[in-house]
CSV table of C-alpha atoms and ligand atoms in Angstrom, one decimal:
chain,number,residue,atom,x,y,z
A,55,UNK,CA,31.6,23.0,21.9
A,56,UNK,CA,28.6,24.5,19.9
A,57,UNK,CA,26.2,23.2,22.7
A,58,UNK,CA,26.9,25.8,24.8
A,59,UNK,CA,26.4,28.2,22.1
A,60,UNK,CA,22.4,27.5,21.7
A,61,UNK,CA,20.0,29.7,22.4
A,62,UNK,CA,17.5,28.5,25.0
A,63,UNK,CA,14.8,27.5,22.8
A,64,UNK,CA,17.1,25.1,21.0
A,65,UNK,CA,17.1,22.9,24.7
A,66,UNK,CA,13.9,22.4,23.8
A,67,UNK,CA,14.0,20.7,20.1
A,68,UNK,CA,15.0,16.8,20.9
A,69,UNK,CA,15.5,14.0,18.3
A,70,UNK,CA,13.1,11.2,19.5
A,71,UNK,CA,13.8,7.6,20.5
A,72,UNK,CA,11.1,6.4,18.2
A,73,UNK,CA,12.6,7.8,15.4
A,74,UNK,CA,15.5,6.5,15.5
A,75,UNK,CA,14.1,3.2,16.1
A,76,UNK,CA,11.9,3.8,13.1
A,77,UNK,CA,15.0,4.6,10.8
A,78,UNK,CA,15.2,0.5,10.3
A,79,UNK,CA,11.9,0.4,8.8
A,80,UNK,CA,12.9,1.9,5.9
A,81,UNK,CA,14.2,-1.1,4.6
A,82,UNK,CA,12.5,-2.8,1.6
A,83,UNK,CA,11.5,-6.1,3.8
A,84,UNK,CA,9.8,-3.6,6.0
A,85,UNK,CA,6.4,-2.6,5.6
A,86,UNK,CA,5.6,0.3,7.4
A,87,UNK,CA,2.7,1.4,9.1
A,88,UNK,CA,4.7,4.5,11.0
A,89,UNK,CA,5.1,7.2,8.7
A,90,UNK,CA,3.0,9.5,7.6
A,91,UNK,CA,3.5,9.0,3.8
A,92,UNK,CA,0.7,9.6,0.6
A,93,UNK,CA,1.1,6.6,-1.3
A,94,UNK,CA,3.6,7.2,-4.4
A,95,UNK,CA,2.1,4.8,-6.9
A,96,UNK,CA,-1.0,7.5,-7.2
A,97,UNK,CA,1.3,10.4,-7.2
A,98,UNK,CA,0.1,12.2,-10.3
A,99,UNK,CA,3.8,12.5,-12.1
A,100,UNK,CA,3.1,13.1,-15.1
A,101,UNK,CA,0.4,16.2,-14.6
A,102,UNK,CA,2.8,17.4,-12.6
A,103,UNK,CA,5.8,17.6,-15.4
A,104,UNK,CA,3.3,18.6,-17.6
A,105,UNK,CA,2.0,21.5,-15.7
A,106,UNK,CA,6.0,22.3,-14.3
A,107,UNK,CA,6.9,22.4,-18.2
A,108,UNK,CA,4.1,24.6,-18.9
A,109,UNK,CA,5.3,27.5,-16.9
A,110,UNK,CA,8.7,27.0,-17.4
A,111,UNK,CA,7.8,27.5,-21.1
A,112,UNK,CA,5.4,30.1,-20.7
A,113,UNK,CA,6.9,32.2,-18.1
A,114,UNK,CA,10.3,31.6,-17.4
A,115,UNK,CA,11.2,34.9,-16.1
A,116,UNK,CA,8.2,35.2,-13.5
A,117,UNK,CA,8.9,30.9,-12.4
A,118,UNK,CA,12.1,31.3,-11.6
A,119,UNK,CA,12.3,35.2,-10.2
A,120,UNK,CA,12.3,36.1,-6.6
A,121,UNK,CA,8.4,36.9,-5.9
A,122,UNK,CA,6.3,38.3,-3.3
A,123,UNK,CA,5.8,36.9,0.2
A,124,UNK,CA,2.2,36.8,-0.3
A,125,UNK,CA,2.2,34.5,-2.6
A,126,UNK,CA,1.5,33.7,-6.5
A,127,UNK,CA,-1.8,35.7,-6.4
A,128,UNK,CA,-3.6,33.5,-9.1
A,129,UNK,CA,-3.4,30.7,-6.8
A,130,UNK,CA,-4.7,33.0,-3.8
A,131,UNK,CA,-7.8,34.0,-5.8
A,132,UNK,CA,-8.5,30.4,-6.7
A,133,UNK,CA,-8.2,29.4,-3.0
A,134,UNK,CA,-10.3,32.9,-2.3
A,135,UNK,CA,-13.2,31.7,-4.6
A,136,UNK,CA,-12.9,28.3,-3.6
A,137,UNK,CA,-12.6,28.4,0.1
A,138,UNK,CA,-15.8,31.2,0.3
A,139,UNK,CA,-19.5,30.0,0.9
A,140,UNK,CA,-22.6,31.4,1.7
A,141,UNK,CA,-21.5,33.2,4.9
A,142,UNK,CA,-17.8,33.4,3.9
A,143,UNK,CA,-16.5,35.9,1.7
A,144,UNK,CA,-12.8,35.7,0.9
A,145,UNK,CA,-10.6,37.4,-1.2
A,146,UNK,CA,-6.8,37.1,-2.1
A,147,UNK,CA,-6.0,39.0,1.2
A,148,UNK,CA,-7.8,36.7,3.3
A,149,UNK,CA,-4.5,34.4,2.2
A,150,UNK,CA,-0.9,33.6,2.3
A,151,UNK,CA,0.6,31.1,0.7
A,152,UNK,CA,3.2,29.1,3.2
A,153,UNK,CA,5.4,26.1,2.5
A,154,UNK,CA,3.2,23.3,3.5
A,155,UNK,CA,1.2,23.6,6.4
A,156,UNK,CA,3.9,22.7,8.6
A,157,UNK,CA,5.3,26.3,8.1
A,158,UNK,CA,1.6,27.7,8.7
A,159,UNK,CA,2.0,26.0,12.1
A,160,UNK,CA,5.4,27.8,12.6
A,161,UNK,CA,4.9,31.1,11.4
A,162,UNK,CA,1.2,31.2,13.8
A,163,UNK,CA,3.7,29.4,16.7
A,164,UNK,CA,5.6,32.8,16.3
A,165,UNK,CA,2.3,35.4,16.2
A,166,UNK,CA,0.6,33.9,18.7
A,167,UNK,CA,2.6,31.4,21.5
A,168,UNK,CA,4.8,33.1,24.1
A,169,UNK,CA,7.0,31.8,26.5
A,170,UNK,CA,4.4,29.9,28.8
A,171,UNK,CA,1.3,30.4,26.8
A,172,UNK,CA,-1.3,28.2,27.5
A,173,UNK,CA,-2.2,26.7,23.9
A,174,UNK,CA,-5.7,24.3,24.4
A,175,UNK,CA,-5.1,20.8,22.2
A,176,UNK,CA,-7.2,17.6,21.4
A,177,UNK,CA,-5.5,14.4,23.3
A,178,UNK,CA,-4.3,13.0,21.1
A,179,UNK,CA,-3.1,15.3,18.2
A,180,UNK,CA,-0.8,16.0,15.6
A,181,UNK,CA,3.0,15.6,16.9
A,182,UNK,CA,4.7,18.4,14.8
A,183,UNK,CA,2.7,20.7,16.1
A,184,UNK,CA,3.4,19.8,19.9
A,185,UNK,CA,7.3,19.9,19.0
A,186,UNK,CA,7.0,23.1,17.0
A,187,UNK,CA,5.2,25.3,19.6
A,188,UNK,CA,6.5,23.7,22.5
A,189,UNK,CA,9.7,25.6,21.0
A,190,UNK,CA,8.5,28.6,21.2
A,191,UNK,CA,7.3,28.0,24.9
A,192,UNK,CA,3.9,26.6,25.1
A,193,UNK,CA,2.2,24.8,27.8
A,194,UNK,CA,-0.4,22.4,26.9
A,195,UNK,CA,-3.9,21.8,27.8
A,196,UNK,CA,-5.4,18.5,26.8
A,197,UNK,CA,-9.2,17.9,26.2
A,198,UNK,CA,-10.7,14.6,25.3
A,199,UNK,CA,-11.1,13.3,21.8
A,200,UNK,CA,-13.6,10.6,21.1
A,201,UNK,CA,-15.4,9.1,17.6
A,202,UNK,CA,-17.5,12.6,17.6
A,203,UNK,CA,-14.2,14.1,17.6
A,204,UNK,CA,-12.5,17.0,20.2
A,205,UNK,CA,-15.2,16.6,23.4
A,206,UNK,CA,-16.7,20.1,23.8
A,207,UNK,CA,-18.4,19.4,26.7
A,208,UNK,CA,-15.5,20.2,29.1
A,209,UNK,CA,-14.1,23.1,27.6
A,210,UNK,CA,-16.0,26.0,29.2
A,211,UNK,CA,-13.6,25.7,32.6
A,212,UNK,CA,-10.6,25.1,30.2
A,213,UNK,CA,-11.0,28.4,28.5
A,214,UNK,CA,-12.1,30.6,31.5
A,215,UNK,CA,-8.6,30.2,32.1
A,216,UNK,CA,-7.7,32.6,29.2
A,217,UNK,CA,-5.4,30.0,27.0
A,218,UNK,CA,-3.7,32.0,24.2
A,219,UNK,CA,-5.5,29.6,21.2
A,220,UNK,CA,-7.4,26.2,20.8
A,221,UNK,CA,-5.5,23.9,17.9
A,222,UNK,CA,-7.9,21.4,16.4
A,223,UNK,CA,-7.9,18.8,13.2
A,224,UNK,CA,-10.9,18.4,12.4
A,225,UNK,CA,-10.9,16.0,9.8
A,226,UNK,CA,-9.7,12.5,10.1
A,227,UNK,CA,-7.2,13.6,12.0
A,228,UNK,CA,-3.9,12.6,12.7
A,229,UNK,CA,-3.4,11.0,14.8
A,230,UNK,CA,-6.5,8.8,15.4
A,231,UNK,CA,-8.6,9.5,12.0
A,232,UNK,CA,-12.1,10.8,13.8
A,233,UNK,CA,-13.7,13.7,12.7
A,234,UNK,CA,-15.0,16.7,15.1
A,235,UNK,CA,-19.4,16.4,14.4
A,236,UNK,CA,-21.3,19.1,13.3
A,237,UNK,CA,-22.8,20.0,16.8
A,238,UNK,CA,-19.5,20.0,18.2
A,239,UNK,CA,-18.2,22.4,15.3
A,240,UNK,CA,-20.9,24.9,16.5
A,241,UNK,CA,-20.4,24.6,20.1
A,242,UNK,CA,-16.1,25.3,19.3
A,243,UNK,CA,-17.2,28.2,17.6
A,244,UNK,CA,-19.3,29.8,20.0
A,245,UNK,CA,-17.4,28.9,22.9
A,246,UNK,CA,-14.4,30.7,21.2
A,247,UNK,CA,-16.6,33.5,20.9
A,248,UNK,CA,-18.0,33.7,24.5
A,249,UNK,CA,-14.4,33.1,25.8
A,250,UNK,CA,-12.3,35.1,23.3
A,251,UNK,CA,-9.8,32.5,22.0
A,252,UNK,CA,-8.3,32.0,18.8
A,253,UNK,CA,-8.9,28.7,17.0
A,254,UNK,CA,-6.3,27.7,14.6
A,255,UNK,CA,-8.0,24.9,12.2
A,256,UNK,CA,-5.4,22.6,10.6
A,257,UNK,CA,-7.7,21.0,7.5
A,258,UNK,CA,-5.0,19.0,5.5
A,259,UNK,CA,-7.3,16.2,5.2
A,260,UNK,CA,-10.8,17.6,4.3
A,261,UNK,CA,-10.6,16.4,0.4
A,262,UNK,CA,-9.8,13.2,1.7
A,263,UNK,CA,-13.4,12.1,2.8
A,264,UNK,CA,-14.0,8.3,1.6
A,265,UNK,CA,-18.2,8.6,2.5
A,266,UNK,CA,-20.8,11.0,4.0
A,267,UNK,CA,-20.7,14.6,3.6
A,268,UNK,CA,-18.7,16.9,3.9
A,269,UNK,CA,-19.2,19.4,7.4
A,270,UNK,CA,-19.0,23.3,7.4
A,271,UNK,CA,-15.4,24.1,8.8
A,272,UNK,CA,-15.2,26.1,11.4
A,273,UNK,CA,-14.1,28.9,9.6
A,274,UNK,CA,-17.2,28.5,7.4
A,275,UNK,CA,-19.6,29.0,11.2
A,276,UNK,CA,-17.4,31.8,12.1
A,277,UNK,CA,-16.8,34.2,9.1
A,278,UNK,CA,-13.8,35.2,7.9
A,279,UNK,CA,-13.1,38.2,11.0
A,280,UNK,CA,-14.1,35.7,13.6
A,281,UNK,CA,-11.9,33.5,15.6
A,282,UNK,CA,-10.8,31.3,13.5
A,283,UNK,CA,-7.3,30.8,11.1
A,284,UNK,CA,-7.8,28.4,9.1
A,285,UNK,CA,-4.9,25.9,7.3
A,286,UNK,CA,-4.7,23.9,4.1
A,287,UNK,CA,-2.3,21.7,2.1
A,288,UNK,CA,-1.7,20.2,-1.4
A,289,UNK,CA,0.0,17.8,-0.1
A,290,UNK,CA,-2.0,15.0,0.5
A,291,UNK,CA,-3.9,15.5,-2.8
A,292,UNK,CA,-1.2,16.3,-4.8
A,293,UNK,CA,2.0,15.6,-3.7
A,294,UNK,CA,3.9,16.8,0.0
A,295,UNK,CA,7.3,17.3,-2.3
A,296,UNK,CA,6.0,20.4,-4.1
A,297,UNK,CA,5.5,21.9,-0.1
A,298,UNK,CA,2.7,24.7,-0.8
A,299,UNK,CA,0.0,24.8,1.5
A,300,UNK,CA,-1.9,28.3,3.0
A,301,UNK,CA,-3.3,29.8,5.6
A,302,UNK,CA,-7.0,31.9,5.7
A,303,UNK,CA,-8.2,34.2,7.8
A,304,UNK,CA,-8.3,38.0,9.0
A,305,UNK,CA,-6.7,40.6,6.9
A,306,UNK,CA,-4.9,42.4,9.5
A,307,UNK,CA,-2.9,38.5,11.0
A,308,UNK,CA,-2.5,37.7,7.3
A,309,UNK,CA,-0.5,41.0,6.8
A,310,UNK,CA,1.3,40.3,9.9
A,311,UNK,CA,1.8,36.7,9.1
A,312,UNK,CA,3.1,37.7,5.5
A,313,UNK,CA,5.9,40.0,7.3
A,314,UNK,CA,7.1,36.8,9.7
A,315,UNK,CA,7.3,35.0,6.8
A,316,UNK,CA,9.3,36.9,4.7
A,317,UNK,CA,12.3,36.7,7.6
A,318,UNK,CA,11.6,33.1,7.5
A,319,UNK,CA,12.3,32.2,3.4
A,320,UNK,CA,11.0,35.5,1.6
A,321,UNK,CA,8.4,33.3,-0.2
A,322,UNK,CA,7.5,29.8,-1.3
A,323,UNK,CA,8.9,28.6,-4.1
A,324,UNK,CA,7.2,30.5,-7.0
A,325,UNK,CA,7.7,27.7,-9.9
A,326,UNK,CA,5.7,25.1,-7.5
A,327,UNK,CA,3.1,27.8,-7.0
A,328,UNK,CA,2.7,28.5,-10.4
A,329,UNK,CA,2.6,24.8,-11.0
A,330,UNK,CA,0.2,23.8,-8.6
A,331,UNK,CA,-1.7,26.7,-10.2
A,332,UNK,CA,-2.3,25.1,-13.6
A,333,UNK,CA,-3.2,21.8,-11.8
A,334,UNK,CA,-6.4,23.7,-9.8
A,335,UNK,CA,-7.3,25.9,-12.2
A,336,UNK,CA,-7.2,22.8,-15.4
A,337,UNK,CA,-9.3,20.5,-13.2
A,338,UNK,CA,-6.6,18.0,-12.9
A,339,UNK,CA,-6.5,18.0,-8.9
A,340,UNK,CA,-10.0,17.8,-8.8
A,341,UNK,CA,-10.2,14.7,-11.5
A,342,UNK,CA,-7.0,13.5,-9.7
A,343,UNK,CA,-8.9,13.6,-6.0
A,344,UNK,CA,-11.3,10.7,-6.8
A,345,UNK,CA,-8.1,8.7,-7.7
A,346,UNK,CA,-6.7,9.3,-4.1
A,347,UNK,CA,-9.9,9.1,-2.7
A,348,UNK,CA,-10.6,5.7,-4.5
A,349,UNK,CA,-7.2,4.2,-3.4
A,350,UNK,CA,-7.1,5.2,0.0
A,351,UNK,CA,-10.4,4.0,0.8
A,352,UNK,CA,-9.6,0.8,-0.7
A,353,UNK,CA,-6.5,1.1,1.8
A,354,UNK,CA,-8.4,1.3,4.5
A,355,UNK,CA,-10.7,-1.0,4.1
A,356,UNK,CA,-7.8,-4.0,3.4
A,357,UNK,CA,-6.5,-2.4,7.1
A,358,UNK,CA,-10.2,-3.2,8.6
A,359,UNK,CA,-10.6,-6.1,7.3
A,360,UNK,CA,-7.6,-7.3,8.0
A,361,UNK,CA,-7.4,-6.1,11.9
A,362,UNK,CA,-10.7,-7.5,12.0
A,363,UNK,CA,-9.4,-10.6,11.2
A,364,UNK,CA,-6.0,-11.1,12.7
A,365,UNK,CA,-6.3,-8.9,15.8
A,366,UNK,CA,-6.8,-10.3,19.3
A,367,UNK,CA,-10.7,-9.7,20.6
A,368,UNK,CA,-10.0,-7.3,23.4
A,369,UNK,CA,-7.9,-5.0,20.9
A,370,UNK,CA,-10.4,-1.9,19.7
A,371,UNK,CA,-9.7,0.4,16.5
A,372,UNK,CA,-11.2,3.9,15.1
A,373,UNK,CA,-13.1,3.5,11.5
A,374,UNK,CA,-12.0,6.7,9.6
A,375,UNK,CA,-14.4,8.1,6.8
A,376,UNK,CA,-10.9,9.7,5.5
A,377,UNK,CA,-7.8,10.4,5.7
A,378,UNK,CA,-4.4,8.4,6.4
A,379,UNK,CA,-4.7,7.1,10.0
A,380,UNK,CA,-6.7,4.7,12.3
A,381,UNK,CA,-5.8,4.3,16.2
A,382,UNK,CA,-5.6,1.0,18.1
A,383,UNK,CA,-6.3,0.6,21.5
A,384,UNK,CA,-4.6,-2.8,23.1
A,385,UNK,CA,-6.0,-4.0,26.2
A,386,UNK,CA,-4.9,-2.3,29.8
A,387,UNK,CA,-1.6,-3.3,30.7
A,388,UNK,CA,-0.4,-3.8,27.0
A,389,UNK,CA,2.5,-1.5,26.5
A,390,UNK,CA,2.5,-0.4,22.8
A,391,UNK,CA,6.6,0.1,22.8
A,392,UNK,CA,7.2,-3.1,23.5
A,393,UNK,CA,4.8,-4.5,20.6
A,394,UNK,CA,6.8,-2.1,18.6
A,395,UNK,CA,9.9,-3.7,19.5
A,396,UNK,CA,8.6,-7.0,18.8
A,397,UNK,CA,7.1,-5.6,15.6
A,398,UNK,CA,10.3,-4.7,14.3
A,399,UNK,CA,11.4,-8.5,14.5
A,400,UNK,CA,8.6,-9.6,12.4
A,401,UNK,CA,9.4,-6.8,10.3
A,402,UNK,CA,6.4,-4.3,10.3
A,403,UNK,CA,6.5,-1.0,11.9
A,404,UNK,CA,3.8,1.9,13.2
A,405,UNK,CA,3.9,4.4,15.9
A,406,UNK,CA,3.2,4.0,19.6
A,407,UNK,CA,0.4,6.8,20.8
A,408,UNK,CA,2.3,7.9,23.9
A,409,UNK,CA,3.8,10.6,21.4
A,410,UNK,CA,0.4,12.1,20.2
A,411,UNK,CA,-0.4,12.9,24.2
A,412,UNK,CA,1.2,16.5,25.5
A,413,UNK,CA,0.7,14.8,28.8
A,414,UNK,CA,2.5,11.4,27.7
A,415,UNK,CA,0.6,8.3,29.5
A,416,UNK,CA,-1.5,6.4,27.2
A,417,UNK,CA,0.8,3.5,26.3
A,418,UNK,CA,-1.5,1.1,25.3
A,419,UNK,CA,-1.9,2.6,22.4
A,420,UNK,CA,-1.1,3.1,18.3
A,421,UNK,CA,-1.3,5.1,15.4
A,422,UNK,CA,-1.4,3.0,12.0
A,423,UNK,CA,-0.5,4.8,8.4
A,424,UNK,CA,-2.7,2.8,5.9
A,425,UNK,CA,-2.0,5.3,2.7
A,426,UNK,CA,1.0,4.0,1.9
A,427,UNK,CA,1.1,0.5,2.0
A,428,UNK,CA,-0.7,-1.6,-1.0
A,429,UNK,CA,-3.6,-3.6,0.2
A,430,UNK,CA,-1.9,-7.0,0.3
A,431,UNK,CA,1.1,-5.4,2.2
A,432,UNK,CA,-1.3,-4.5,4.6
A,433,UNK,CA,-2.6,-7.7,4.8
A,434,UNK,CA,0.2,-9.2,5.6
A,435,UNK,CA,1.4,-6.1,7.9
A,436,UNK,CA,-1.5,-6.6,10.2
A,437,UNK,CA,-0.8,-10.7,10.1
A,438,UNK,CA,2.5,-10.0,11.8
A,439,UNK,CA,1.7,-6.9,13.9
A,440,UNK,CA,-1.1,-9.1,15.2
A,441,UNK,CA,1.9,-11.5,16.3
A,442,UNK,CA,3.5,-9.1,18.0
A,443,UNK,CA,0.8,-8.0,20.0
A,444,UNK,CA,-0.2,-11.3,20.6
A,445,UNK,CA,3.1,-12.1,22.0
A,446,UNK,CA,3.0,-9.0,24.3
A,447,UNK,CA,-0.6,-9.7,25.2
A,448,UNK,CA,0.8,-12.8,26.5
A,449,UNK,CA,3.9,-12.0,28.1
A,450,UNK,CA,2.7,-8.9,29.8
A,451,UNK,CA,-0.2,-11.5,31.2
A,452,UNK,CA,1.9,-14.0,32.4
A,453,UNK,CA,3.9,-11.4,33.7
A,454,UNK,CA,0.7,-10.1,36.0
A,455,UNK,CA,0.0,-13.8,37.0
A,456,UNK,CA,3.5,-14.0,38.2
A,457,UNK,CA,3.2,-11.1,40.5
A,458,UNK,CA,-0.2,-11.2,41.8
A,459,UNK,CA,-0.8,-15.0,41.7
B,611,LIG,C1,-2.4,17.6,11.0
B,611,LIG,C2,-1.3,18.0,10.1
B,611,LIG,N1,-1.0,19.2,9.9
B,611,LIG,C3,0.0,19.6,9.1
B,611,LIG,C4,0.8,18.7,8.4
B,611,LIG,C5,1.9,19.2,7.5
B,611,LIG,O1,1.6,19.0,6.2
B,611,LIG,P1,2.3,19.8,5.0
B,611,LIG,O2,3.3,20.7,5.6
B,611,LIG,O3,2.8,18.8,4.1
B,611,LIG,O4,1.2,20.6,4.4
B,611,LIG,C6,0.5,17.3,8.5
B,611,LIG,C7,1.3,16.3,7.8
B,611,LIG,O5,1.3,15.2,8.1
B,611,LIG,C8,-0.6,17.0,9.4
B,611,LIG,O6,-0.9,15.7,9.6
């Protein structure tokens, strides 16, 4: 009865197969590789009580009031100041706090996609995004994405044909853990200048960089009135259950932003705000980002090593500097949904890459999570995902044998 009652846009939001098949994974004799989880032991609980019990103390009143949509404006400055450089000068209207950056990438999905925009993406990228806008009626473009990151080289034809934005992660990102180099940064920005397109940067990953330095963002080579929007989180540093994240850029879109927000929840929750407040401003996040930093590299090199290892030759991997994701490539012919299936008999679970493509296609291949395992977990993860590729591997060759002898 209420399926004929949805508006249009509702045909378009589907429950996945995958999901569902990932829902047994969440069983203790599991070890997961699919979500997309920080790791809990390094969740820093008690600063968080601490600082929660602080402003509950302090300032009950304003905690727990209705606020502004804006955001706590404390916590705006700090991400002002801290977000500005040399050639960037922000201040707390250049802001807007959202609830994580998953309703940055909403809110923007409302300003800027229309029914049939065309909306530029790396192949592969981040999933939510392709089911959020896709919503509101986006058509996607896919460019290349290889170690250096998005492939610049090709885009020049792709945005002659006027797309409505280009959406890029350019750190680690998820779903294959490269990062976009610094020539290719420039070359984005300039591009988006010659052609007149909007870049929306979603950066939840930057403070998690194991090694190497760290590269302007694009909002840093394009000002702060350029092209560029630019998105951020506390959740991978802090914790994704407090849900405060933020978008930068222009005054006059962060005003308009503001107003689609506040028909969307009137504000983020002001007691988390004021929260994750105390934690920047004390010094805690940035003491508590080595911690992260420390663990997950030490994640990701039990996940290397141990691919290295287990994993058949002809099998190929990405080596993050950061972040929570590395990408496997089986050999032609290997169909990662199937090794998922036999995965899930030897009890370990990740993602097939097909759903990281707008296209689709691309079967062969897989994201692995390796934040939220512990290193011996993700020893023996890879031990029996190695199995079950090995067991595809084999049946998909005999297979082949069979029909072209
Ligand atoms: C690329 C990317 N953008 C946005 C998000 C959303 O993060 P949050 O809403 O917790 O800030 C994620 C989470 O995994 C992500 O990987």
């Amino acid at each position: 009865m209420w399926e004929s009652r949805y508006a249009k846009r509702a045909e378009r939001v589907r429950g996945s197969a995958i999901r569902e098949l990932l829902k047994v994974t969440e069983r203790p004799e599991f070890i997961s590789f699919g979500g997309g989880l920080p790791a809990p032991e390094v969740f820093p609980t008690d600063a968080v009580r601490q600082a929660l019990d602080k402003v509950l103390r302090t300032q009950p009143g304003r905690a727990l009031q209705y606020s502004t949509t804006e955001g706590y404006t404390p916590l705006r400055q700090w991400l002002a100041q801290s977000l500005s450089k040399d050639n960037l000068h922000l201040d707390a209207d250049n802001i807007l706090i959202t609830s994580g950056s998953q309703q940055a990438l909403d809110l923007i999905g409302k300003l800027l996609v229309d029914e049939g925009s065309n909306v530029v993406v790396e192949s592969p990228t981040y999933l939510a995004t392709l089911q959020c806008w896709r919503t509101y009626g986006a058509i996607f473009t896919s460019v290349p994405s290889d170690d250096d990151g998005l492939v610049t080289a090709g885009l020049p034809p792709v945005l002659a044909t006027s797309p409505r934005l280009i959406y890029c992660v350019p750190n680690f990102q998820n779903p294959r853990g490269v990062t976009i180099s610094e020539p290719r940064r420039r070359d984005l920005v300039d591009m988006a200048r010659k052609f007149d397109v909007a870049i929306i940067e979603d950066d939840p990953y930057r403070d998690l960089r194991f090694e190497g330095d760290p590269l302007p963002s694009l909002m840093e080579l394009d000002g702060a009135n350029g092209n560029v929007l630019a998105l951020g989180s506390f959740s991978k540093v802090l914790t994704p259950g407090l849900r405060v994240g933020w978008i930068a850029g222009p005054k006059n879109v962060i005003e308009k932003l503001t107003l689609i927000k506040q028909g969307t929840d009137l504000h983020t929750a002001t007691v988390n705000q004021m929260a994750v407040y105390e934690l920047v401003a004390s010094g805690t996040m940035a003491r508590h980002r080595h911690v992260i930093v420390d663990e997950y590299r030490r994640r990701r090199d039990a996940m290397l090593a141990a691919m290295a290892a287990h994993f058949p030759q002809d099998v190929h991997w990405t080596r993050p500097s950061g972040g929570m994701f590395l990408w496997v490539t089986l050999p032609e012919g290997v169909n990662a949904m199937r090794v998922l299936e036999a995965a899930i008999q030897h009890k370990v679970a990740f993602v097939p890459g097909e759903h990281f493509h707008a296209e689709g296609g691309h079967v062969n291949t897989m994201r692995l999570n390796f934040s939220n395992a512990v290193p011996d977990k993700i020893w023996e993860g890879i031990g029996r995902l190695a199995e079950a590729v090995r067991e595809n591997t084999d049946v998909d060759r005999s297979a082949k044998i069979m029909v072209h002898p």
